Short mmCIF file of C-alpha atoms in Angstrom, two decimals:
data_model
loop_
_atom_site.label_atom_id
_atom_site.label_comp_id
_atom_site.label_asym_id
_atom_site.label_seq_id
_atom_site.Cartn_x
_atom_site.Cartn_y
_atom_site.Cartn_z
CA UNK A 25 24.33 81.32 130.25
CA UNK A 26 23.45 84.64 128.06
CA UNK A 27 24.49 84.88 124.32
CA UNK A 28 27.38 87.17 124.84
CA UNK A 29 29.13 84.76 127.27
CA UNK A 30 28.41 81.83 124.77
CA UNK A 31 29.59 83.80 121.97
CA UNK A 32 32.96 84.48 124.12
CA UNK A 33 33.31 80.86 124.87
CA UNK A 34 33.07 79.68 121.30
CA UNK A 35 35.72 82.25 120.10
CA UNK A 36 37.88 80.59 122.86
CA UNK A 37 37.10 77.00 121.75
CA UNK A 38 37.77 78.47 117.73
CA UNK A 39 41.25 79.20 119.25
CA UNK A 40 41.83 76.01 120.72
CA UNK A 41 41.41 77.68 124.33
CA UNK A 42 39.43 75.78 126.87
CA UNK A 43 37.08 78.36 128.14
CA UNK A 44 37.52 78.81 131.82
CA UNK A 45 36.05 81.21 133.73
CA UNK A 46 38.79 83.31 134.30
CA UNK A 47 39.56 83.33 130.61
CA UNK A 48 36.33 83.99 129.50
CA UNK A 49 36.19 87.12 132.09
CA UNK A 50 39.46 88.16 130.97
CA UNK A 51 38.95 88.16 127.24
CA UNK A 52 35.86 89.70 127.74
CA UNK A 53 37.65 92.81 129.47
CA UNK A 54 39.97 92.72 126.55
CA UNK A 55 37.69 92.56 123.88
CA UNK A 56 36.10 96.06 125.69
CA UNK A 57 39.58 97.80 125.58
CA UNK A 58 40.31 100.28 122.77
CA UNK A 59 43.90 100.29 123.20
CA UNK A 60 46.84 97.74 124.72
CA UNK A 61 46.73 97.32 128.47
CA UNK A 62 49.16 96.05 130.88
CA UNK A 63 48.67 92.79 133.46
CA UNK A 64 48.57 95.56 135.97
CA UNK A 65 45.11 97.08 133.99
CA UNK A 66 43.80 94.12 134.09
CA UNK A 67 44.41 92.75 137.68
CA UNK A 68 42.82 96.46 138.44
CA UNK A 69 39.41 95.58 136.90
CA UNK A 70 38.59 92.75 138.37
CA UNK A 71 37.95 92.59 142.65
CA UNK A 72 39.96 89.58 143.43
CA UNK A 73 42.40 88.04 140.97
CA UNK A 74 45.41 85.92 141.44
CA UNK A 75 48.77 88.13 139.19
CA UNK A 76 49.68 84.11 138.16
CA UNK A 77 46.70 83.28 136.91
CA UNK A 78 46.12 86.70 135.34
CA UNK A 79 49.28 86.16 133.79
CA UNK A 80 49.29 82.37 132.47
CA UNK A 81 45.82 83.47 130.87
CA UNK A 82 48.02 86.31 129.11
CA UNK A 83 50.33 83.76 128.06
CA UNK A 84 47.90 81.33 126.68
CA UNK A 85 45.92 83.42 124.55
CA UNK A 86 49.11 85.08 123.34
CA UNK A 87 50.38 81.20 122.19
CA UNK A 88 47.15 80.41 120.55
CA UNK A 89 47.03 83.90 118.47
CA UNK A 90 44.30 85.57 120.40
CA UNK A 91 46.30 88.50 121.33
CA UNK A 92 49.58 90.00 120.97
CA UNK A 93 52.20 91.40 123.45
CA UNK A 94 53.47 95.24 122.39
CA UNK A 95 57.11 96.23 124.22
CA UNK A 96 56.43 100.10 125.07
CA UNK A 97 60.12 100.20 126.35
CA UNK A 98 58.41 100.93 129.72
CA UNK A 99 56.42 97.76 130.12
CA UNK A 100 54.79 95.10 128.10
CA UNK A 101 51.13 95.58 126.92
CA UNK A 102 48.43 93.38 125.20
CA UNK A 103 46.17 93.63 123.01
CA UNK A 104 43.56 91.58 120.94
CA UNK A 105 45.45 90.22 117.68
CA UNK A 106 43.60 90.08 114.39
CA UNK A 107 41.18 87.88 113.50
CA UNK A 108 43.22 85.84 110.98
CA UNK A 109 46.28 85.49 113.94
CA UNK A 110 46.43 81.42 115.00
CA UNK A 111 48.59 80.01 117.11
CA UNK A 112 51.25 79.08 114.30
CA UNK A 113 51.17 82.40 112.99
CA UNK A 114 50.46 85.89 113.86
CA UNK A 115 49.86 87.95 111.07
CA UNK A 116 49.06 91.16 112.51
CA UNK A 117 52.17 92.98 112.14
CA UNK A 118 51.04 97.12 112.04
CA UNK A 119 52.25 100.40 114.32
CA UNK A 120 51.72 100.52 117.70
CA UNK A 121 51.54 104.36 118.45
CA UNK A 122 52.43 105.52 122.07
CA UNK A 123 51.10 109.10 123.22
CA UNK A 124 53.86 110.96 124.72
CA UNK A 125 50.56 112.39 126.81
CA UNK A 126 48.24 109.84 128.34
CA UNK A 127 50.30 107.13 128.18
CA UNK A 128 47.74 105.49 125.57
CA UNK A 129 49.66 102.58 123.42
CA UNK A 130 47.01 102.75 120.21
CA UNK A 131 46.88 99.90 117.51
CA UNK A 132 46.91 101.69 114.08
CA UNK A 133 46.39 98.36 111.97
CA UNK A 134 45.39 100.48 109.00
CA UNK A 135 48.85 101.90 108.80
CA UNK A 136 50.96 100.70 105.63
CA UNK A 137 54.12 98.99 106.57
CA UNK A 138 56.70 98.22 104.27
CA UNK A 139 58.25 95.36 103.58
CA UNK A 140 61.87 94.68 105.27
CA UNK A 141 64.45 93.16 103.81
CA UNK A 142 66.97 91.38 105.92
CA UNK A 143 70.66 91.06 104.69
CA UNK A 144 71.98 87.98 104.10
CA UNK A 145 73.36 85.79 107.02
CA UNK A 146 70.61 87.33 108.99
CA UNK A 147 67.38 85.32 109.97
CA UNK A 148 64.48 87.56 110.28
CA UNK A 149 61.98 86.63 113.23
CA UNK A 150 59.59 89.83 114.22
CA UNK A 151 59.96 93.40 114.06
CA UNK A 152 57.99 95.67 115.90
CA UNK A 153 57.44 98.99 115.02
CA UNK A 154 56.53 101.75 117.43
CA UNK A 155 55.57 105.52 116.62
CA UNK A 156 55.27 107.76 119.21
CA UNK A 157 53.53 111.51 119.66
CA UNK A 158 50.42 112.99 120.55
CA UNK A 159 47.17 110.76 120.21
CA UNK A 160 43.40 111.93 118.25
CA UNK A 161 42.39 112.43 121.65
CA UNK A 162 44.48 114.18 123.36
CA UNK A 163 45.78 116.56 120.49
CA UNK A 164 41.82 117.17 120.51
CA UNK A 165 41.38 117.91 124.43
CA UNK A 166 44.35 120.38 124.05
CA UNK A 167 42.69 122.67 121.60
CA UNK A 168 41.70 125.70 122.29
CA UNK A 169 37.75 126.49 121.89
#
């Protein structure tokens, strides 16, 4: 086995993930991605995978705080959490930004978020919080030279 699939399987094992195959092929894809992707992306990529499997994997490594499922209001999308993220916890609360052009849903995870404070009475879960417009590379492929 080369380096780069041992390296993959002990960042599964660090999670708590036993390192299958099909997870280690599927994390791998995801760890190429620079934005979210859907369960339809990645059943794409690969020649012959099962939507279950595809989709149990999903749901595993989004228990054990590997990644973390975005709601576009279209779809759901994933995307690799932060490195800090564990299963009881995921601590990488930031923007997702969807282009209104390609479709792109970007992680911004440098973006400042304030805090929110919940009324009383209320109990507070998660909060997403989606921006929307035209992405870097788009707004860069539409000007004129």
């Amino acid at each position: 086995m080369n380096n780069n699939k041992l390296q993959l399987e002990a960042e599964l094992i660090s999670k708590k993930i036993n390192p299958t195959a099909m997870r280690i092929l599927v994390y791998e894809y995801l760890k190429t991605q620079a934005e979210a992707v859907t369960l339809a992306d990645i059943e794409n990529s690969f020649e012959q995978s099962d939507r279950v499997t595809l989709y149990r994997t999903l749901k595993t490594f989004e228990q054990k705080g590997l990644i973390h499922k975005i709601s576009t209001g279209i779809g759901t999308q994933y995307a690799l959490c932060d490195v800090d993220c564990s299963e009881d916890k995921h601590r990488d609360t930031h923007v997702h930004f969807i282009c209104n052009q390609c479709k792109k849903t970007i992680c911004l995870t440098h973006v400042q978020i304030p805090k929110i404070v919940i009324p009383p009475g209320f109990q507070f879960d998660e909060y997403e919080v989606l921006a929307k417009g035209i992405c870097e590379g788009c707004m860069t492929n539409s000007k004129p030279i």
